Amino acid sequence: MKRTVKIAPSILSADFSMLGSEVRKILSSNADWVHLDVMDGHFVPNLTFGPPVISAIKSQTPLPFDVHLMIERPEEWFEKFKTSGADRITFHLEAVRHAQRHLTQLREMKVAAGISLNPQTGLDGLEYLLPFCDQVLLMTVNPGFGGQSLIETIVPKISKLRGMIDLMKFPVLIEVDGGIDANNAQRIFNAGADVLVMGSAFFNSKDQISLVKGIKTTCITL
Ligand code: DX5
Ligand code: ZN
């Protein structure tokens, strides 16, 4: 199946003192989505931001807001994140008991529904959820912080999930998050990823336009 890559810069690595202009850089670089990492200090050992910050920057760009909830009881927050501007919401399988119910709730709210798996969480059982998902986010680092190195053992997991999705023919995007950069992007895309989240590699880059162009040129199937 023909695939093209999408790039989702994560504002976790942006300069928080000027978030508006940082978000505008994502559009001018030709990237595709804005990735927003929400952390609660419980599900992950870090705290970031919530709906007020997201609604404050929503007006800065027409790009889709891809909200990654690294929080306990994410379902209690869906409505507030949708109101603040989330177009896509991903919650962690490890944080809920009734994933199918919550995926369905998101779709009923007209929000793209995503489920995320920590590095150690297997793909078993995911086949039952794929019909209810718009995206599966595979963590390629332990969630909580930007700037970590990709855990190489997750690369075969990406390929395995690609195989499952292609076999079942559901239009589910595979998103990968953590340690993605210009050096490994093509390999990760070839393993089966559709959406590359990029925090430090994007915001530390001195030439974001060339970075995105380079990745989009190499990450394409014929
Ligand atoms: C980590 C977050 C990531 C983070 C990625 O828990 O989910 O989205 O921003 O940052 P990099 O690309 O620097 O690994
Ligand atoms: Zn993320």
Tab-separated table of C-alpha atoms and ligand atoms in Angstrom:
chain	number	residue	atom	x	y	z
A	1	MET	CA	0.000	0.000	0.000
A	2	LYS	CA	1.308	3.481	-0.910
A	3	ARG	CA	2.179	5.532	2.156
A	4	THR	CA	3.452	9.037	2.787
A	5	VAL	CA	4.792	10.407	6.026
A	6	LYS	CA	3.301	13.013	8.323
A	7	ILE	CA	5.461	14.989	10.741
A	8	ALA	CA	4.067	16.100	14.099
A	9	PRO	CA	6.447	18.427	15.983
A	10	SER	CA	5.935	18.260	19.751
A	11	ILE	CA	5.846	21.608	21.519
A	12	LEU	CA	7.294	19.919	24.619
A	13	SER	CA	10.697	20.969	23.254
A	14	ALA	CA	9.585	24.461	22.189
A	15	ASP	CA	10.541	27.675	23.985
A	16	PHE	CA	7.566	28.079	26.352
A	17	SER	CA	8.259	31.796	26.745
A	18	MET	CA	7.131	32.316	23.140
A	19	LEU	CA	4.756	29.472	22.405
A	20	GLY	CA	2.738	31.414	19.816
A	21	SER	CA	5.659	31.950	17.462
A	22	GLU	CA	6.960	28.431	18.115
A	23	VAL	CA	3.623	26.997	16.996
A	24	ARG	CA	3.637	29.217	13.898
A	25	LYS	CA	7.032	27.739	12.954
A	26	ILE	CA	5.372	24.319	12.616
A	27	LEU	CA	3.182	25.525	9.763
A	28	SER	CA	5.973	27.439	8.040
A	29	SER	CA	8.214	24.371	8.150
A	30	ASN	CA	5.546	22.430	6.199
A	31	ALA	CA	5.024	19.901	8.991
A	32	ASP	CA	1.543	18.398	9.336
A	33	TRP	CA	0.229	18.305	12.898
A	34	VAL	CA	0.961	20.032	16.213
A	35	HIS	CA	1.677	17.362	18.864
A	36	LEU	CA	0.759	18.404	22.419
A	37	ASP	CA	2.094	16.315	25.315
A	38	VAL	CA	-0.139	16.511	28.373
A	39	MET	CA	1.378	15.036	31.566
A	40	ASP	CA	-0.146	14.811	35.037
A	41	GLY	CA	2.781	13.876	37.301
A	42	HIS	CA	1.115	10.508	38.050
A	43	PHE	CA	0.977	8.483	34.859
A	44	VAL	CA	4.400	9.914	34.034
A	45	PRO	CA	6.929	11.588	36.325
A	46	ASN	CA	6.500	15.046	34.799
A	47	LEU	CA	3.926	17.833	34.523
A	48	THR	CA	3.253	19.954	31.476
A	49	PHE	CA	0.121	21.878	30.523
A	50	GLY	CA	-3.625	21.489	30.108
A	51	PRO	CA	-6.608	22.892	28.210
A	52	PRO	CA	-6.009	26.622	28.942
A	53	VAL	CA	-2.593	26.569	27.244
A	54	ILE	CA	-3.967	24.608	24.299
A	55	SER	CA	-6.837	27.037	23.760
A	56	ALA	CA	-4.411	29.963	24.023
A	57	ILE	CA	-2.336	28.698	21.074
A	58	LYS	CA	-5.136	27.207	18.955
A	59	SER	CA	-5.615	30.455	17.023
A	60	GLN	CA	-1.953	30.506	15.970
A	61	THR	CA	-2.216	27.797	13.323
A	62	PRO	CA	-4.775	25.959	11.182
A	63	LEU	CA	-2.888	22.656	11.613
A	64	PRO	CA	-4.620	19.773	13.437
A	65	PHE	CA	-3.959	19.605	17.182
A	66	ASP	CA	-2.844	16.084	18.130
A	67	VAL	CA	-3.204	15.806	21.901
A	68	HIS	CA	-1.256	13.007	23.620
A	69	LEU	CA	-2.684	12.422	27.099
A	70	MET	CA	-0.146	10.899	29.477
A	71	ILE	CA	-2.570	11.126	32.393
A	72	GLU	CA	-4.607	8.889	34.676
A	73	ARG	CA	-8.385	8.745	34.047
A	74	PRO	CA	-8.031	10.469	30.646
A	75	GLU	CA	-11.730	9.978	29.828
A	76	GLU	CA	-12.682	12.562	32.463
A	77	TRP	CA	-10.850	15.189	30.419
A	78	PHE	CA	-11.954	14.448	26.846
A	79	GLU	CA	-14.625	17.147	26.752
A	80	LYS	CA	-12.321	19.864	28.112
A	81	PHE	CA	-9.563	19.021	25.639
A	82	LYS	CA	-12.000	18.933	22.733
A	83	THR	CA	-13.337	22.371	23.741
A	84	SER	CA	-9.794	23.725	24.003
A	85	GLY	CA	-9.057	22.745	20.393
A	86	ALA	CA	-8.021	19.089	20.213
A	87	ASP	CA	-8.736	17.533	16.811
A	88	ARG	CA	-7.152	14.197	17.710
A	89	ILE	CA	-6.859	12.725	21.218
A	90	THR	CA	-4.683	9.768	22.167
A	91	PHE	CA	-4.843	8.160	25.608
A	92	HIS	CA	-2.740	5.348	27.040
A	93	LEU	CA	-4.019	1.771	27.120
A	94	GLU	CA	-2.212	1.382	30.459
A	95	ALA	CA	-4.270	4.216	31.996
A	96	VAL	CA	-7.775	2.836	31.369
A	97	ARG	CA	-9.932	-0.256	31.975
A	98	HIS	CA	-12.399	0.190	29.114
A	99	ALA	CA	-10.422	1.307	26.093
A	100	GLN	CA	-13.074	0.470	23.494
A	101	ARG	CA	-15.650	2.586	25.324
A	102	HIS	CA	-13.311	5.571	25.424
A	103	LEU	CA	-12.285	5.265	21.773
A	104	THR	CA	-15.967	5.245	20.850
A	105	GLN	CA	-16.637	8.273	23.069
A	106	LEU	CA	-13.963	10.219	21.197
A	107	ARG	CA	-15.406	9.357	17.795
A	108	GLU	CA	-18.883	10.322	18.981
A	109	MET	CA	-17.411	13.691	19.948
A	110	LYS	CA	-16.026	14.012	16.381
A	111	VAL	CA	-12.453	13.764	17.646
A	112	ALA	CA	-10.021	11.334	15.987
A	113	ALA	CA	-9.466	8.493	18.452
A	114	GLY	CA	-5.995	7.277	19.376
A	115	ILE	CA	-4.573	4.713	21.724
A	116	SER	CA	-0.972	4.681	22.911
A	117	LEU	CA	1.210	1.818	24.107
A	118	ASN	CA	4.230	2.175	26.359
A	119	PRO	CA	7.391	0.396	25.195
A	120	GLN	CA	6.766	-2.744	27.274
A	121	THR	CA	3.085	-3.127	26.338
A	122	GLY	CA	2.507	-5.874	23.770
A	123	LEU	CA	0.223	-5.771	20.746
A	124	ASP	CA	-1.904	-8.665	22.035
A	125	GLY	CA	-5.548	-7.674	22.145
A	126	LEU	CA	-5.023	-4.591	20.009
A	127	GLU	CA	-6.644	-6.369	17.052
A	128	TYR	CA	-9.961	-6.081	18.915
A	129	LEU	CA	-9.548	-2.317	19.225
A	130	LEU	CA	-8.278	-1.431	15.743
A	131	PRO	CA	-11.767	-0.990	14.214
A	132	PHE	CA	-12.410	1.745	16.795
A	133	CYS	CA	-9.077	3.564	16.372
A	134	ASP	CA	-7.972	6.297	14.003
A	135	GLN	CA	-4.383	6.035	15.196
A	136	VAL	CA	-2.147	3.877	17.380
A	137	LEU	CA	0.748	5.716	18.991
A	138	LEU	CA	3.714	3.485	19.780
A	139	MET	CA	6.041	4.991	22.372
A	140	THR	CA	9.638	4.551	21.300
A	141	VAL	CA	10.882	5.933	24.647
A	142	ASN	CA	9.440	5.768	28.155
A	143	PRO	CA	6.943	8.638	28.194
A	144	GLY	CA	7.592	11.701	30.304
A	145	PHE	CA	10.475	13.616	28.782
A	146	GLY	CA	11.766	14.902	25.470
A	147	GLY	CA	15.293	14.348	24.241
A	148	GLN	CA	15.637	10.624	25.034
A	149	SER	CA	17.130	8.017	22.689
A	150	LEU	CA	14.885	5.710	20.697
A	151	ILE	CA	14.585	2.213	22.173
A	152	GLU	CA	15.673	0.028	19.247
A	153	THR	CA	13.696	-3.037	20.376
A	154	ILE	CA	10.469	-1.190	19.492
A	155	VAL	CA	11.301	-1.052	15.765
A	156	PRO	CA	10.116	-4.658	15.108
A	157	LYS	CA	6.941	-3.809	17.067
A	158	ILE	CA	6.202	-1.070	14.502
A	159	SER	CA	6.532	-3.614	11.669
A	160	LYS	CA	4.372	-6.119	13.485
A	161	LEU	CA	1.611	-3.538	13.945
A	162	ARG	CA	1.949	-2.495	10.276
A	163	GLY	CA	1.356	-6.126	9.320
A	164	MET	CA	-1.743	-6.348	11.546
A	165	ILE	CA	-3.245	-3.137	10.170
A	166	ASP	CA	-2.549	-4.034	6.528
A	167	LEU	CA	-4.037	-7.480	7.041
A	168	MET	CA	-7.222	-6.136	8.626
A	169	LYS	CA	-7.357	-3.256	6.099
A	170	PHE	CA	-8.465	-0.670	8.649
A	171	PRO	CA	-7.420	2.941	7.920
A	172	VAL	CA	-5.493	3.271	11.192
A	173	LEU	CA	-2.402	5.488	11.291
A	174	ILE	CA	0.702	4.324	13.148
A	175	GLU	CA	2.271	7.200	15.058
A	176	VAL	CA	5.645	6.836	16.737
A	177	ASP	CA	6.886	9.063	19.514
A	178	GLY	CA	10.277	9.453	21.154
A	179	GLY	CA	13.820	9.806	19.890
A	180	ILE	CA	12.887	10.322	16.223
A	181	ASP	CA	15.331	12.447	14.237
A	182	ALA	CA	16.635	13.019	10.707
A	183	ASN	CA	18.989	10.045	11.029
A	184	ASN	CA	16.428	7.402	11.923
A	185	ALA	CA	13.228	8.806	10.324
A	186	GLN	CA	13.488	6.833	7.083
A	187	ARG	CA	14.187	3.572	8.904
A	188	ILE	CA	11.201	4.118	11.202
A	189	PHE	CA	8.966	5.012	8.248
A	190	ASN	CA	10.141	1.908	6.380
A	191	ALA	CA	9.335	-0.184	9.453
A	192	GLY	CA	5.726	0.956	9.015
A	193	ALA	CA	5.165	4.295	10.767
A	194	ASP	CA	2.871	6.914	9.190
A	195	VAL	CA	3.259	9.813	11.642
A	196	LEU	CA	6.597	10.804	13.165
A	197	VAL	CA	6.406	12.868	16.343
A	198	MET	CA	9.495	15.020	16.714
A	199	GLY	CA	10.249	17.145	19.735
A	200	SER	CA	13.903	17.972	20.288
A	201	ALA	CA	14.982	17.122	16.724
A	202	PHE	CA	12.524	19.700	15.350
A	203	PHE	CA	12.871	22.505	17.881
A	204	ASN	CA	16.671	22.206	18.174
A	205	SER	CA	17.035	22.311	14.403
A	206	LYS	CA	18.444	25.518	12.911
A	207	ASP	CA	16.713	24.815	9.595
A	208	GLN	CA	13.293	23.304	10.221
A	209	ILE	CA	12.194	23.763	6.595
A	210	SER	CA	15.100	21.632	5.295
A	211	LEU	CA	14.596	19.089	8.074
A	212	VAL	CA	10.936	18.522	7.121
A	213	LYS	CA	11.678	18.628	3.385
A	214	GLY	CA	14.481	16.078	3.748
A	215	ILE	CA	12.304	13.649	5.694
A	216	LYS	CA	9.351	14.035	3.328
A	217	THR	CA	11.605	13.391	0.331
A	218	THR	CA	12.992	10.148	1.729
A	219	CYS	CA	9.914	8.812	3.540
A	220	ILE	CA	7.658	7.791	0.681
A	221	THR	CA	6.659	4.399	-0.688
A	222	LEU	CA	6.246	3.890	-4.417
B	1	DX5	C1	7.514	12.026	25.536
B	1	DX5	C2	6.531	12.722	24.632
B	1	DX5	C3	7.094	13.047	23.309
B	1	DX5	C4	8.287	13.974	23.318
B	1	DX5	C5	9.187	13.503	22.226
B	1	DX5	O1	6.863	11.459	26.603
B	1	DX5	O2	5.375	11.931	24.415
B	1	DX5	O3	6.101	13.531	22.407
B	1	DX5	O4	7.970	15.309	23.117
B	1	DX5	O5	10.366	14.206	22.304
B	1	DX5	P1	11.656	13.776	21.487
B	1	DX5	O6	11.280	13.807	20.023
B	1	DX5	O7	12.658	14.806	21.862
B	1	DX5	O8	12.009	12.395	21.928
B	2	ZN	ZN	3.926	12.598	22.736
